[in-house]
mmCIF file of C-alpha atoms in Angstrom:
data_model
loop_
_atom_site.group_PDB
_atom_site.id
_atom_site.type_symbol
_atom_site.label_atom_id
_atom_site.label_comp_id
_atom_site.label_asym_id
_atom_site.label_seq_id
_atom_site.Cartn_x
_atom_site.Cartn_y
_atom_site.Cartn_z
ATOM 1 C CA MET Y 25 53.383 85.959 89.033
ATOM 2 C CA PHE Y 26 51.626 89.295 89.477
ATOM 3 C CA ASP Y 27 48.584 87.525 90.931
ATOM 4 C CA THR Y 28 50.870 85.847 93.516
ATOM 5 C CA PHE Y 29 51.629 89.252 95.019
ATOM 6 C CA LEU Y 30 47.925 90.093 94.995
ATOM 7 C CA ARG Y 31 47.399 87.168 97.370
ATOM 8 C CA ALA Y 32 49.892 88.441 99.945
ATOM 9 C CA GLY Y 33 47.035 89.304 102.321
ATOM 10 C CA GLU Y 34 46.012 85.654 102.543
ATOM 11 C CA LYS Y 35 49.181 84.726 104.420
ATOM 12 C CA PRO Y 36 50.805 87.972 105.597
ATOM 13 C CA ILE Y 37 53.257 86.343 108.027
ATOM 14 C CA GLU Y 38 54.480 83.908 105.397
ATOM 15 C CA PHE Y 39 54.765 86.744 102.852
ATOM 16 C CA VAL Y 40 56.953 88.754 105.233
ATOM 17 C CA SER Y 41 59.036 85.609 105.770
ATOM 18 C CA CYS Y 42 59.547 85.391 101.997
ATOM 19 C CA ILE Y 43 60.738 89.000 101.958
ATOM 20 C CA LEU Y 44 63.290 88.262 104.669
ATOM 21 C CA LEU Y 45 64.347 85.077 102.893
ATOM 22 C CA ALA Y 46 64.826 86.938 99.612
ATOM 23 C CA LEU Y 47 66.960 89.539 101.388
ATOM 24 C CA ILE Y 48 69.636 86.981 102.290
ATOM 25 C CA PRO Y 49 71.134 86.569 98.785
ATOM 26 C CA VAL Y 50 70.810 90.323 98.212
ATOM 27 C CA VAL Y 51 72.998 91.110 101.225
ATOM 28 C CA VAL Y 52 75.521 88.357 100.452
ATOM 29 C CA TRP Y 53 75.945 89.249 96.770
ATOM 30 C CA TYR Y 54 76.077 92.980 97.541
ATOM 31 C CA LEU Y 55 78.896 92.457 100.040
ATOM 32 C CA ILE Y 56 80.781 90.347 97.479
ATOM 33 C CA PHE Y 57 80.648 92.990 94.745
ATOM 34 C CA ARG Y 58 80.623 96.144 96.851
ATOM 35 C CA ARG Y 59 83.484 98.441 95.961
ATOM 36 C CA LYS Y 60 85.125 100.814 98.422
ATOM 37 C CA HIS Y 61 83.641 103.890 96.797
ATOM 38 C CA ALA Y 62 82.055 106.786 98.632
ATOM 39 C CA HIS Y 63 78.533 106.052 97.446
ATOM 40 C CA LYS Y 64 75.777 107.464 99.588
ATOM 41 C CA TRP Y 65 73.362 104.914 100.992
ATOM 42 C CA THR Y 66 70.545 106.963 99.515
ATOM 43 C CA HIS Y 67 71.894 106.318 96.008
ATOM 44 C CA VAL Y 68 72.367 102.618 96.704
ATOM 45 C CA LEU Y 69 68.861 102.278 98.131
ATOM 46 C CA LEU Y 70 67.326 104.319 95.313
ATOM 47 C CA THR Y 71 68.983 102.080 92.710
ATOM 48 C CA PHE Y 72 67.863 98.930 94.520
ATOM 49 C CA ILE Y 73 64.267 100.174 94.630
ATOM 50 C CA ALA Y 74 64.511 101.202 90.972
ATOM 51 C CA GLY Y 75 65.574 97.640 90.139
ATOM 52 C CA MET Y 76 62.516 96.347 91.981
ATOM 53 C CA PHE Y 77 60.394 98.840 90.052
ATOM 54 C CA SER Y 78 61.699 97.542 86.721
ATOM 55 C CA GLY Y 79 60.685 94.025 87.766
ATOM 56 C CA ALA Y 80 57.247 95.249 88.847
ATOM 57 C CA ILE Y 81 56.700 96.886 85.451
ATOM 58 C CA ILE Y 82 57.458 93.624 83.631
ATOM 59 C CA LEU Y 83 55.240 91.563 85.957
ATOM 60 C CA THR Y 84 52.378 94.024 85.470
ATOM 61 C CA TYR Y 85 52.833 93.935 81.709
ATOM 62 C CA GLN Y 86 52.751 90.136 81.679
ATOM 63 C CA TYR Y 87 49.679 90.054 83.924
ATOM 64 C CA PHE Y 88 47.665 92.158 81.471
ATOM 65 C CA TRP Y 89 48.781 90.288 78.339
ATOM 66 C CA GLY Y 90 45.871 90.038 75.917
ATOM 67 C CA GLN Y 91 43.484 91.981 78.173
ATOM 68 C CA ASN Y 92 41.711 95.067 76.924
ATOM 69 C CA ILE Y 93 42.433 97.917 79.339
ATOM 70 C CA GLY Y 94 39.921 100.733 79.034
ATOM 71 C CA MET Y 95 41.146 104.292 79.441
ATOM 72 C CA VAL Y 96 39.111 107.508 79.438
ATOM 73 C CA PHE Y 97 39.397 108.206 75.716
ATOM 74 C CA PHE Y 98 40.933 104.992 74.388
ATOM 75 C CA SER Y 99 41.824 101.408 75.277
ATOM 76 C CA VAL Y 100 45.043 99.402 75.038
ATOM 77 C CA THR Y 101 45.738 95.684 74.798
ATOM 78 C CA PRO Y 102 49.253 94.612 75.864
ATOM 79 C CA GLU Y 103 50.584 92.142 73.309
ATOM 80 C CA ASN Y 104 51.674 88.676 74.386
ATOM 81 C CA PHE Y 105 54.849 88.389 72.304
ATOM 82 C CA SER Y 106 55.255 84.776 73.426
ATOM 83 C CA GLN Y 107 51.951 83.728 71.870
ATOM 84 C CA ASN Y 108 52.593 85.874 68.800
ATOM 85 C CA ILE Y 109 55.948 84.205 68.136
ATOM 86 C CA GLN Y 110 54.507 80.722 68.558
ATOM 87 C CA ALA Y 111 51.531 81.613 66.362
ATOM 88 C CA SER Y 112 53.940 82.657 63.605
ATOM 89 C CA LEU Y 113 56.535 79.889 63.930
ATOM 90 C CA GLY Y 114 54.664 77.121 65.734
ATOM 91 C CA VAL Y 115 56.077 75.130 68.635
ATOM 92 C CA THR Y 116 59.616 74.907 67.311
ATOM 93 C CA VAL Y 117 63.071 75.286 68.729
ATOM 94 C CA LEU Y 118 63.342 78.621 66.906
ATOM 95 C CA SER Y 119 60.179 79.963 68.534
ATOM 96 C CA TYR Y 120 61.449 78.976 71.985
ATOM 97 C CA PHE Y 121 64.788 80.596 71.243
ATOM 98 C CA LEU Y 122 63.212 83.865 70.074
ATOM 99 C CA ILE Y 123 60.842 83.954 73.043
ATOM 100 C CA TYR Y 124 63.682 83.716 75.530
ATOM 101 C CA MET Y 125 65.764 86.212 73.598
ATOM 102 C CA SER Y 126 62.799 88.597 73.789
ATOM 103 C CA VAL Y 127 62.557 88.033 77.527
ATOM 104 C CA GLY Y 128 66.275 88.711 77.847
ATOM 105 C CA LEU Y 129 65.950 91.906 75.824
ATOM 106 C CA ILE Y 130 63.054 93.254 77.897
ATOM 107 C CA GLU Y 131 64.502 92.382 81.288
ATOM 108 C CA GLU Y 132 68.023 93.613 80.586
ATOM 109 C CA TYR Y 133 66.872 96.875 79.051
ATOM 110 C CA ALA Y 134 64.411 97.477 81.912
ATOM 111 C CA LYS Y 135 67.153 97.039 84.518
ATOM 112 C CA HIS Y 136 69.513 99.238 82.548
ATOM 113 C CA TRP Y 137 66.910 101.961 81.970
ATOM 114 C CA VAL Y 138 66.224 102.488 85.665
ATOM 115 C CA VAL Y 139 69.960 102.685 86.405
ATOM 116 C CA LYS Y 140 70.378 105.312 83.708
ATOM 117 C CA LYS Y 141 67.487 107.364 85.065
ATOM 118 C CA ALA Y 142 68.436 107.021 88.736
ATOM 119 C CA ASP Y 143 72.225 107.311 88.692
ATOM 120 C CA GLU Y 144 73.510 108.811 85.446
ATOM 121 C CA ARG Y 145 74.443 112.126 87.058
ATOM 122 C CA ILE Y 146 76.549 110.562 89.810
ATOM 123 C CA PHE Y 147 78.706 108.189 87.727
ATOM 124 C CA GLU Y 148 82.393 109.018 88.110
ATOM 125 C CA SER Y 149 83.973 105.875 86.668
ATOM 126 C CA VAL Y 150 83.085 102.804 84.640
ATOM 127 C CA ASP Y 151 83.293 100.889 87.924
ATOM 128 C CA ASP Y 152 80.427 103.022 89.246
ATOM 129 C CA VAL Y 153 78.213 102.065 86.320
ATOM 130 C CA ILE Y 154 78.994 98.365 86.771
ATOM 131 C CA GLU Y 155 78.318 98.511 90.498
ATOM 132 C CA PHE Y 156 75.022 100.370 90.225
ATOM 133 C CA SER Y 157 73.940 98.009 87.458
ATOM 134 C CA ILE Y 158 74.607 95.105 89.818
ATOM 135 C CA ILE Y 159 72.590 96.799 92.567
ATOM 136 C CA ALA Y 160 69.632 97.237 90.202
ATOM 137 C CA ALA Y 161 69.914 93.559 89.257
ATOM 138 C CA LEU Y 162 69.742 92.680 92.955
ATOM 139 C CA GLY Y 163 66.547 94.707 93.290
ATOM 140 C CA PHE Y 164 65.031 93.001 90.248
ATOM 141 C CA SER Y 165 65.907 89.498 91.444
ATOM 142 C CA PHE Y 166 64.784 90.336 95.000
ATOM 143 C CA LEU Y 167 61.263 91.021 93.769
ATOM 144 C CA GLU Y 168 61.301 87.898 91.610
ATOM 145 C CA ASN Y 169 62.459 85.715 94.476
ATOM 146 C CA ILE Y 170 59.739 86.956 96.800
ATOM 147 C CA GLY Y 171 57.184 85.906 94.211
ATOM 148 C CA TYR Y 172 58.715 82.466 93.622
ATOM 149 C CA PHE Y 173 59.123 81.725 97.338
ATOM 150 C CA PHE Y 174 55.583 82.831 98.140
ATOM 151 C CA MET Y 175 54.225 80.832 95.192
ATOM 152 C CA VAL Y 176 55.651 77.674 96.773
ATOM 153 C CA ILE Y 177 54.004 78.529 100.085
ATOM 154 C CA LEU Y 178 50.640 79.127 98.431
ATOM 155 C CA ARG Y 179 50.902 75.667 96.852
ATOM 156 C CA ASP Y 180 51.773 74.127 100.242
ATOM 157 C CA ASP Y 181 54.874 72.681 98.618
ATOM 158 C CA MET Y 182 57.315 73.466 101.412
ATOM 159 C CA GLU Y 183 59.534 70.483 100.590
ATOM 160 C CA THR Y 184 60.795 72.217 97.446
ATOM 161 C CA LEU Y 185 61.499 75.558 99.148
ATOM 162 C CA PRO Y 186 65.082 74.753 100.312
ATOM 163 C CA SER Y 187 66.213 73.632 96.841
ATOM 164 C CA LEU Y 188 64.396 76.558 95.202
ATOM 165 C CA PHE Y 189 66.050 78.966 97.621
ATOM 166 C CA LEU Y 190 69.477 77.540 96.849
ATOM 167 C CA VAL Y 191 69.094 77.600 93.061
ATOM 168 C CA ARG Y 192 67.549 81.056 92.877
ATOM 169 C CA SER Y 193 69.821 82.631 95.496
ATOM 170 C CA VAL Y 194 73.058 81.333 94.019
ATOM 171 C CA PHE Y 195 72.531 80.846 90.304
ATOM 172 C CA VAL Y 196 69.512 82.877 89.183
ATOM 173 C CA VAL Y 197 70.473 85.981 91.152
ATOM 174 C CA PHE Y 198 73.991 85.736 89.787
ATOM 175 C CA ILE Y 199 72.775 85.483 86.196
ATOM 176 C CA HIS Y 200 70.989 88.809 86.714
ATOM 177 C CA ILE Y 201 74.147 90.255 88.257
ATOM 178 C CA LEU Y 202 76.354 88.971 85.436
ATOM 179 C CA CYS Y 203 74.178 90.239 82.587
ATOM 180 C CA SER Y 204 73.581 93.635 84.213
ATOM 181 C CA GLY Y 205 77.246 94.003 85.134
ATOM 182 C CA ILE Y 206 78.372 93.341 81.561
ATOM 183 C CA TYR Y 207 75.758 95.756 80.209
ATOM 184 C CA GLY Y 208 76.934 98.313 82.769
ATOM 185 C CA TYR Y 209 80.546 97.882 81.653
ATOM 186 C CA PHE Y 210 79.817 98.636 78.002
ATOM 187 C CA TYR Y 211 77.411 101.441 78.844
ATOM 188 C CA GLY Y 212 79.996 102.909 81.223
ATOM 189 C CA LEU Y 213 82.603 103.011 78.448
ATOM 190 C CA GLY Y 214 80.077 104.835 76.271
ATOM 191 C CA HIS Y 215 79.054 107.193 79.069
ATOM 192 C CA PHE Y 216 82.656 108.369 79.392
ATOM 193 C CA ALA Y 217 83.222 108.199 75.633
ATOM 194 C CA SER Y 218 85.381 111.320 75.300
ATOM 195 C CA PRO Y 219 87.960 110.572 78.019
ATOM 196 C CA VAL Y 220 87.999 106.851 77.216
ATOM 197 C CA LEU Y 221 88.649 107.513 73.521
ATOM 198 C CA ALA Y 222 91.271 110.128 74.343
ATOM 199 C CA GLU Y 223 93.126 107.719 76.627
ATOM 200 C CA ARG Y 224 92.951 104.909 74.076
ATOM 201 C CA GLU Y 225 94.278 107.190 71.345
ATOM 202 C CA ARG Y 226 97.199 108.141 73.609
ATOM 203 C CA GLN Y 227 97.927 104.434 73.900
ATOM 204 C CA GLY Y 228 97.781 104.027 70.121
ATOM 205 C CA LYS Y 229 94.504 102.070 70.149
ATOM 206 C CA LEU Y 230 92.339 103.178 67.225
ATOM 207 C CA ALA Y 231 88.565 102.936 67.561
ATOM 208 C CA TYR Y 232 87.836 101.726 64.031
ATOM 209 C CA ILE Y 233 84.034 101.938 63.923
ATOM 210 C CA PRO Y 234 83.792 105.489 65.371
ATOM 211 C CA GLU Y 235 86.587 106.588 63.047
ATOM 212 C CA ILE Y 236 84.908 105.164 59.932
ATOM 213 C CA VAL Y 237 81.436 106.464 60.815
ATOM 214 C CA HIS Y 238 82.897 109.879 61.664
ATOM 215 C CA ARG Y 239 84.562 110.150 58.246
ATOM 216 C CA ILE Y 240 81.358 109.154 56.452
ATOM 217 C CA THR Y 241 78.720 111.038 58.468
ATOM 218 C CA HIS Y 242 80.834 113.656 60.322
ATOM 219 C CA LEU Y 243 79.241 112.622 63.605
ATOM 220 C CA LYS Y 244 81.484 113.034 66.596
ATOM 221 C CA LYS Y 245 83.528 109.932 67.321
ATOM 222 C CA SER Y 246 82.450 110.072 70.964
ATOM 223 C CA THR Y 247 78.788 110.023 69.896
ATOM 224 C CA VAL Y 248 79.314 106.976 67.690
ATOM 225 C CA PHE Y 249 81.364 105.228 70.368
ATOM 226 C CA ARG Y 250 78.657 105.865 72.973
ATOM 227 C CA GLU Y 251 75.941 104.277 70.852
ATOM 228 C CA GLN Y 252 78.247 101.470 69.787
ATOM 229 C CA MET Y 253 79.036 100.509 73.386
ATOM 230 C CA ALA Y 254 75.400 100.767 74.519
ATOM 231 C CA THR Y 255 74.358 98.498 71.641
ATOM 232 C CA TYR Y 256 77.121 95.995 72.398
ATOM 233 C CA GLY Y 257 76.106 95.916 76.031
ATOM 234 C CA LEU Y 258 72.462 95.261 75.277
ATOM 235 C CA LEU Y 259 73.233 92.549 72.716
ATOM 236 C CA VAL Y 260 75.673 90.705 74.978
ATOM 237 C CA ALA Y 261 73.414 90.888 78.043
ATOM 238 C CA MET Y 262 70.323 89.889 76.051
ATOM 239 C CA THR Y 263 72.082 86.961 74.384
ATOM 240 C CA LEU Y 264 73.598 85.650 77.607
ATOM 241 C CA HIS Y 265 70.318 85.936 79.497
ATOM 242 C CA GLY Y 266 68.208 84.500 76.693
ATOM 243 C CA LEU Y 267 70.596 81.624 76.010
ATOM 244 C CA TYR Y 268 70.658 80.720 79.693
ATOM 245 C CA ASP Y 269 66.839 80.579 79.900
ATOM 246 C CA PHE Y 270 66.558 78.764 76.567
ATOM 247 C CA LEU Y 271 68.986 75.980 77.470
ATOM 248 C CA LEU Y 272 67.305 75.464 80.838
ATOM 249 C CA GLU Y 273 63.972 75.163 79.007
ATOM 250 C CA MET Y 274 65.469 72.512 76.719
ATOM 251 C CA GLU Y 275 66.602 70.745 79.921
ATOM 252 C CA THR Y 276 68.782 68.041 78.327
ATOM 253 C CA ILE Y 277 71.075 67.732 75.326
ATOM 254 C CA GLY Y 278 68.772 65.020 73.991
ATOM 255 C CA ASN Y 279 65.720 67.294 74.074
ATOM 256 C CA LEU Y 280 67.521 69.984 72.095
ATOM 257 C CA ALA Y 281 68.930 67.494 69.601
ATOM 258 C CA SER Y 282 65.463 66.028 68.965
ATOM 259 C CA TYR Y 283 64.453 69.260 67.208
ATOM 260 C CA PHE Y 284 67.190 68.792 64.620
ATOM 261 C CA THR Y 285 67.394 65.053 64.072
ATOM 262 C CA GLU Y 286 65.268 61.972 64.588
ATOM 263 C CA THR Y 287 68.323 59.825 65.205
ATOM 264 C CA PRO Y 288 68.486 59.105 68.939
ATOM 265 C CA MET Y 289 71.628 60.101 70.769
ATOM 266 C CA PRO Y 290 73.501 57.709 73.051
ATOM 267 C CA PRO Y 291 71.857 57.806 76.498
ATOM 268 C CA TYR Y 292 75.032 58.942 78.225
ATOM 269 C CA LEU Y 293 74.916 62.111 76.074
ATOM 270 C CA ALA Y 294 71.167 62.608 75.681
ATOM 271 C CA GLU Y 295 70.526 62.601 79.414
ATOM 272 C CA ILE Y 296 73.131 65.241 80.284
ATOM 273 C CA LYS Y 297 71.282 68.214 81.784
ATOM 274 C CA PHE Y 298 72.246 71.680 80.634
ATOM 275 C CA HIS Y 299 72.158 73.140 84.130
ATOM 276 C CA VAL Y 300 74.828 70.662 85.224
ATOM 277 C CA LEU Y 301 77.097 72.022 82.483
ATOM 278 C CA MET Y 302 76.120 75.683 82.526
ATOM 279 C CA LEU Y 303 75.580 76.760 86.094
ATOM 280 C CA PRO Y 304 79.026 76.030 87.563
ATOM 281 C CA MET Y 305 80.686 77.407 84.413
ATOM 282 C CA MET Y 306 78.643 80.623 84.457
ATOM 283 C CA LEU Y 307 79.027 81.047 88.202
ATOM 284 C CA ILE Y 308 82.808 80.623 88.312
ATOM 285 C CA GLY Y 309 83.621 82.125 84.918
ATOM 286 C CA GLY Y 310 81.124 84.964 85.296
ATOM 287 C CA TYR Y 311 82.382 85.867 88.763
ATOM 288 C CA LEU Y 312 85.997 85.957 87.620
ATOM 289 C CA TYR Y 313 85.074 88.068 84.579
ATOM 290 C CA LEU Y 314 83.124 90.622 86.631
ATOM 291 C CA MET Y 315 85.956 90.904 89.144
ATOM 292 C CA TYR Y 316 88.358 91.399 86.231
ATOM 293 C CA LEU Y 317 86.219 94.264 84.898
ATOM 294 C CA LEU Y 318 85.981 95.884 88.320
ATOM 295 C CA ARG Y 319 89.780 95.715 88.741
ATOM 296 C CA LYS Y 320 90.730 97.016 85.289
ATOM 297 C CA LYS Y 321 92.706 100.217 85.601
ATOM 298 C CA GLU Y 322 90.668 101.824 82.829
ATOM 299 C CA ASP Y 323 87.429 101.046 84.670
ATOM 300 C CA GLN Y 324 88.690 102.296 88.025
ATOM 301 C CA GLU Y 325 89.898 105.643 86.684
ATOM 302 C CA CYS Y 326 87.816 108.476 88.083
ATOM 303 C CA PHE Y 327 86.650 110.715 85.249
ATOM 304 C CA GLY Y 328 84.363 112.841 87.419
ATOM 305 C CA GLN Y 329 80.667 113.491 87.022
ATOM 306 C CA LEU Y 330 79.516 114.610 83.589
ATOM 307 C CA LYS Y 331 77.470 117.749 83.976
ATOM 308 C CA ILE Y 332 76.352 118.033 80.358
ATOM 309 C CA ARG Y 333 76.144 115.150 77.904
ATOM 310 C CA GLU Y 334 77.297 115.716 74.319
ATOM 311 C CA GLU Y 335 74.538 116.382 71.837
ATOM 312 C CA TYR Y 336 73.875 114.125 68.851
ATOM 313 C CA VAL Y 337 74.861 116.657 66.171
ATOM 314 C CA PRO Y 338 77.264 116.465 63.235
ATOM 315 C CA ALA Y 339 80.751 117.727 63.938
ATOM 316 C CA LYS Y 340 81.591 121.088 62.345
ATOM 317 C CA HIS Y 341 84.665 121.599 60.207
#
């Protein structure tokens, strides 16, 4: 898609139209998930641009896959993990699955990384982390949508633009929001590890993994909890994103089943499309889950800005 943006000068008016078109779902979804917090517009805009930047990095990386890039004293060749996986496993259902899981890993971590770099010092609650993660996801999907819309225009395939706009604006943008929001929730718990653990202990809720690791390694429980939550967040977001892309690639239940058995399925089952099953479920269920996270008392509690993060050192006795 990187080369699509390079052709923006060929049809500048149409390219600007794609930008305006891609802004519509951004505004709508932002208004839906915007919390009544006193966030400065500069922070919101910075996070949105950072989300776009994370998308640009991935598009640039994909564009230079397999190309030797000469530097002053050395050269680098970005690896095409997609081709590498298929070269190792062949064209199998496992290779497709791993490819989309890899895509999910890269995209979700890229969105999360820019949020951490742009906003970490202004987080005051878990809600803040979720909201800024959603804003970064909007920036990422905004850049993607511009590319997809303009690609259709370059192909003179205007008939498909309305359906593409609907699918990407409603479902694809929301998948980015859902995965980033969930990652933000877990990372937010880890970011405020000390007060979150203290509150849970007051409620009699024992954090088993931090407690066990602390007794074995003498690391602070808050340190273990922080890494535990960040890992959970990445794994959940990666799996959800990768599974979504993988099932859409398989297209129908029959296509997926054909990799495991040669016995044909009944047509009424084989022809069921995954997007018919998944998209409404993920849209409704995902929306309700995100709203639940944003309304949780624990997530709304204002812990204040953390001036100094705890160091990764063993606890002293």
